[in-house]
Coordinates of C-alpha atoms in Angstrom, one line a residue:
X683 CA -75.6 -37.0 -25.7
X684 CA -72.3 -36.7 -27.0
X685 CA -71.5 -33.5 -24.6
X686 CA -73.7 -35.2 -21.8
X687 CA -71.1 -37.8 -22.4
X688 CA -67.2 -35.7 -22.4
X689 CA -69.2 -33.5 -18.9
X690 CA -69.3 -36.9 -17.2
X691 CA -65.9 -38.1 -18.4
X692 CA -64.0 -34.7 -17.3
X693 CA -65.5 -35.6 -13.9
X694 CA -64.8 -39.0 -13.4
X695 CA -61.4 -39.1 -15.0
X696 CA -59.8 -36.0 -13.0
X697 CA -60.7 -37.3 -9.5
X698 CA -57.5 -38.4 -7.6
X699 CA -56.3 -41.6 -8.3
X700 CA -55.6 -42.9 -4.7
X701 CA -59.2 -41.9 -3.7
X702 CA -60.9 -43.6 -6.8
X703 CA -59.1 -46.8 -6.3
X704 CA -59.8 -47.2 -2.8
X705 CA -63.6 -46.3 -3.7
X706 CA -63.6 -49.2 -6.0
X707 CA -62.0 -51.7 -3.8
X708 CA -64.6 -50.5 -1.2
X709 CA -67.5 -50.9 -3.4
X710 CA -66.1 -54.0 -5.0
X711 CA -65.4 -55.7 -1.2
X712 CA -69.0 -54.6 -0.1
X713 CA -70.7 -56.5 -3.4
X714 CA -68.6 -59.6 -2.3
X715 CA -69.5 -59.7 0.8
X716 CA -73.5 -59.3 0.3
X717 CA -73.5 -61.9 -2.6
X718 CA -71.5 -63.9 -2.1
X719 CA -68.9 -64.7 2.1
X720 CA -72.9 -64.6 3.5
X721 CA -73.3 -67.9 2.1
X722 CA -70.8 -69.7 2.9
X723 CA -69.6 -71.4 6.2
X724 CA -66.7 -69.2 8.2
X725 CA -63.5 -69.9 7.0
X726 CA -62.3 -69.3 11.4
X727 CA -64.0 -67.9 14.5
X728 CA -65.7 -64.6 14.7
X729 CA -65.0 -64.6 10.8
X730 CA -68.2 -63.2 9.9
X731 CA -67.5 -60.7 12.6
X732 CA -64.3 -59.3 11.2
X733 CA -66.7 -59.3 7.8
X734 CA -69.0 -57.1 9.1
X735 CA -67.1 -54.7 10.6
X736 CA -64.7 -54.3 7.4
X737 CA -68.1 -54.4 5.3
X738 CA -69.3 -51.5 7.3
X739 CA -66.2 -49.8 7.1
X740 CA -66.1 -50.0 3.1
X741 CA -69.7 -48.5 3.3
X742 CA -68.7 -45.5 5.5
X743 CA -65.6 -45.2 2.7
X744 CA -68.6 -45.3 -0.1
X745 CA -70.5 -42.9 1.3
X746 CA -68.0 -40.2 2.1
X747 CA -66.6 -41.0 -1.3
X748 CA -70.3 -39.8 -3.1
X749 CA -70.3 -36.9 -0.6
X750 CA -66.6 -35.6 -1.8
X751 CA -67.3 -36.4 -5.2
X752 CA -70.6 -33.9 -5.7
X753 CA -69.6 -31.6 -2.9
X754 CA -65.8 -30.9 -3.7
X755 CA -64.6 -32.1 -5.9
X756 CA -67.5 -31.6 -8.9
X757 CA -67.0 -28.0 -7.0
X758 CA -63.5 -27.7 -8.1
X759 CA -63.8 -29.6 -11.3
X760 CA -66.4 -26.1 -12.2
X761 CA -64.0 -24.0 -11.0
X762 CA -61.1 -25.4 -13.0
X763 CA -63.6 -25.3 -16.0
X764 CA -64.1 -21.3 -15.1
X765 CA -60.4 -19.9 -14.4
X766 CA -58.8 -21.9 -17.8
X767 CA -58.9 -19.0 -19.6
X768 CA -57.7 -16.5 -17.1
X769 CA -54.8 -19.0 -15.9
X770 CA -53.8 -19.5 -19.3
X771 CA -53.8 -16.0 -20.1
X772 CA -51.8 -15.4 -17.2
X773 CA -49.0 -17.9 -17.8
X774 CA -48.8 -16.7 -21.9
X775 CA -48.5 -13.3 -20.6
X776 CA -45.2 -15.0 -18.5
X777 CA -43.8 -17.0 -21.3
X778 CA -44.1 -13.7 -23.5
X779 CA -42.0 -11.9 -21.0
X780 CA -39.4 -14.8 -21.5
X781 CA -39.2 -14.8 -24.7
X782 CA -39.2 -10.9 -25.6
X783 CA -36.1 -11.3 -23.2
X784 CA -34.1 -13.8 -25.4
X785 CA -35.5 -11.1 -28.6
X786 CA -33.7 -8.0 -26.7
X787 CA -30.9 -9.8 -25.6
X788 CA -30.3 -11.1 -29.6
X789 CA -30.7 -7.6 -30.6
X790 CA -28.4 -6.6 -28.1
X791 CA -25.8 -8.9 -29.1
X792 CA -25.6 -7.5 -32.8
X793 CA -28.0 -10.7 -34.1
X794 CA -29.3 -9.6 -37.6
X795 CA -32.1 -11.1 -39.2
X796 CA -35.1 -12.1 -37.6
X797 CA -35.0 -15.4 -35.7
X798 CA -38.1 -17.6 -34.5
X799 CA -35.4 -19.5 -32.3
X800 CA -35.9 -18.1 -28.9
X801 CA -35.6 -21.0 -26.3
X802 CA -32.2 -21.3 -26.6
X803 CA -29.2 -24.0 -25.2
X804 CA -27.2 -22.1 -21.7
X805 CA -24.5 -22.2 -23.9
X806 CA -26.3 -19.8 -26.5
X807 CA -27.7 -17.6 -23.9
X808 CA -23.9 -17.1 -22.3
X809 CA -22.6 -16.8 -26.0
X810 CA -25.1 -13.3 -26.4
X811 CA -24.8 -12.6 -22.9
X812 CA -20.6 -11.7 -23.6
X813 CA -21.2 -9.9 -26.5
X814 CA -24.3 -7.7 -24.1
X815 CA -23.4 -4.0 -22.5
X816 CA -25.5 -3.8 -19.5
X817 CA -24.9 -0.2 -19.8
X818 CA -25.6 0.8 -23.1
X819 CA -25.1 4.1 -24.4
X820 CA -28.8 4.1 -25.9
X821 CA -31.9 3.2 -24.2
X822 CA -33.2 -0.2 -24.0
X823 CA -37.1 -0.6 -26.3
X824 CA -38.5 -4.0 -24.4
X825 CA -41.2 -5.4 -26.5
X826 CA -42.9 -6.4 -24.0
X827 CA -44.4 -3.0 -22.1
X828 CA -42.9 -0.4 -25.0
X829 CA -41.1 1.3 -22.5
X830 CA -37.5 2.2 -22.2
X831 CA -34.9 1.7 -20.2
X832 CA -31.4 3.4 -18.9
X833 CA -30.0 -0.3 -19.2
X834 CA -29.9 -4.1 -18.2
X835 CA -30.8 -3.5 -14.8
X836 CA -33.3 -1.7 -15.1
X837 CA -35.2 -4.0 -17.2
X838 CA -34.3 -7.1 -15.1
X839 CA -36.5 -4.7 -12.2
X840 CA -39.3 -4.1 -14.2
X841 CA -39.1 -8.1 -15.4
X842 CA -39.2 -8.7 -11.6
X843 CA -42.3 -6.8 -11.0
X844 CA -43.7 -7.8 -13.9
X845 CA -43.3 -11.7 -13.0
X846 CA -44.6 -10.8 -9.0
X847 CA -47.6 -9.5 -10.7
X848 CA -48.4 -11.9 -12.2
X849 CA -48.0 -14.4 -9.7
X850 CA -49.9 -12.4 -7.3
X851 CA -52.6 -12.4 -9.6
X852 CA -52.6 -15.6 -9.9
X853 CA -52.3 -16.5 -6.1
X854 CA -55.6 -15.1 -6.0
X855 CA -57.3 -18.6 -7.0
X856 CA -54.9 -21.2 -6.3
X857 CA -58.0 -23.1 -5.2
X858 CA -57.3 -23.3 -9.2
X859 CA -53.7 -24.1 -9.6
X860 CA -52.1 -28.0 -8.5
X861 CA -49.2 -27.9 -6.1
X862 CA -46.9 -28.6 -9.7
X863 CA -47.9 -25.2 -10.8
X864 CA -47.8 -23.2 -7.4
X865 CA -44.1 -24.8 -7.3
X866 CA -42.6 -23.6 -10.1
X867 CA -44.3 -20.6 -10.1
X868 CA -42.6 -19.9 -7.1
X869 CA -39.5 -21.0 -9.0
X870 CA -40.4 -18.5 -11.3
X871 CA -40.1 -15.7 -9.2
X872 CA -37.5 -16.5 -7.2
X873 CA -35.3 -16.4 -11.0
X874 CA -36.5 -12.8 -11.4
X875 CA -35.9 -11.6 -8.2
X876 CA -33.0 -13.4 -6.7
X877 CA -31.5 -13.9 -10.1
X878 CA -32.0 -11.2 -12.7
X879 CA -32.6 -8.7 -10.0
X880 CA -30.2 -9.7 -7.9
X881 CA -28.6 -5.9 -8.0
X882 CA -32.1 -4.4 -6.6
X883 CA -32.0 -2.1 -9.8
X884 CA -27.8 -0.9 -8.7
X885 CA -25.8 -0.6 -11.5
X886 CA -22.7 -3.1 -11.4
X887 CA -19.1 -2.4 -12.9
X888 CA -19.0 -5.3 -15.1
X889 CA -19.3 -4.6 -19.0
X890 CA -21.1 -7.5 -20.4
X891 CA -24.4 -9.7 -19.0
X892 CA -22.3 -12.7 -19.2
X893 CA -22.5 -12.7 -15.1
X894 CA -26.7 -13.3 -15.6
X895 CA -25.8 -15.5 -18.3
X896 CA -27.3 -18.5 -16.6
X897 CA -30.6 -16.7 -14.5
X898 CA -31.7 -15.8 -17.8
X899 CA -31.9 -19.0 -19.4
X900 CA -33.6 -20.6 -16.2
X901 CA -35.7 -18.0 -16.1
X902 CA -37.0 -17.9 -20.0
X903 CA -37.2 -22.4 -19.9
X904 CA -39.3 -22.2 -16.5
X905 CA -41.3 -19.7 -18.4
X906 CA -42.0 -22.0 -21.3
X907 CA -41.9 -25.0 -19.5
X908 CA -44.7 -23.8 -16.6
X909 CA -46.9 -23.4 -20.0
X910 CA -46.5 -26.7 -21.7
X911 CA -47.1 -28.6 -18.6
X912 CA -50.3 -26.1 -17.6
X913 CA -51.6 -27.4 -21.2
X914 CA -50.2 -31.3 -20.5
X915 CA -51.9 -31.6 -17.4
X916 CA -55.3 -29.1 -17.9
X917 CA -56.5 -30.6 -21.5
X918 CA -59.8 -31.9 -19.9
X919 CA -60.5 -28.1 -18.8
X920 CA -59.5 -26.9 -21.8
X921 CA -62.2 -29.6 -23.4
X922 CA -64.7 -27.9 -21.7
X923 CA -64.0 -24.4 -21.6
X924 CA -64.1 -23.8 -25.1
X925 CA -67.6 -25.8 -25.4
X926 CA -68.8 -23.9 -22.3
X927 CA -67.1 -20.3 -22.6
X928 CA -65.1 -19.6 -25.4
X929 CA -67.2 -17.6 -28.1
X930 CA -64.8 -18.0 -31.1
X931 CA -64.8 -22.4 -30.4
X932 CA -69.0 -22.1 -30.3
X933 CA -69.8 -20.0 -33.0
X934 CA -67.0 -22.2 -35.4
X935 CA -69.5 -24.7 -33.5
X936 CA -72.8 -23.1 -35.1
X937 CA -71.5 -22.3 -38.8
X938 CA -70.2 -26.4 -39.2
X939 CA -73.8 -26.9 -38.0
X940 CA -75.6 -24.9 -40.6
X941 CA -72.9 -26.4 -43.4
X942 CA -74.3 -29.8 -42.0
X943 CA -77.5 -28.9 -42.2
X944 CA -77.3 -27.3 -46.0

């Protein structure tokens, strides 16, 4: 019974708020007209005619809304639940891509010791970039892929390719993405293409990465923010995805049920 309630709740609260509000107004109007207004005299000439027209419009909207809810909204909801894990995986990969970039930047700047602070301020990124030579004497080892690159320009070209691959993969299920996520993805792709890889892999004569400081900061921040937004806005889909499709969740649930029986 609890699961049924949660399933119904998720399907109802994810309906477009404006459409839902209009449905309630139409429903209340029909009740008001049929149960009360039909029993009182007209307030002015042709008031009953106008009332019938308004009632018919309300009834037509209610019918359309129910059709939309059953045939469109429920299907979209089900699709978002099923694709939640896939989207989360792709956005997590995007986040990790940016995290590893900051880790490498700190290491190249000569910072010793391990630090979990990978979301830096713009000034911090700029200071690190001032210490990094984009054309190091040794190759660059990138945690993300275990690949080595001759310089940072090659690395930025690789990051752009990976970012575009993730964007392309998510585009195949764009019906599961809201407009905010699509907009954020487009901004991240732009940061990678027009910012990080602005030289298209060609080596410049600069001796530091200061030229790329702002875009490195923006890329890292945007990759973090899109994952946070996704978890916040898709929380209702996450809960049902865990119940329906996550083996770890189901195994833990079964274990708890067995413990309760004993």
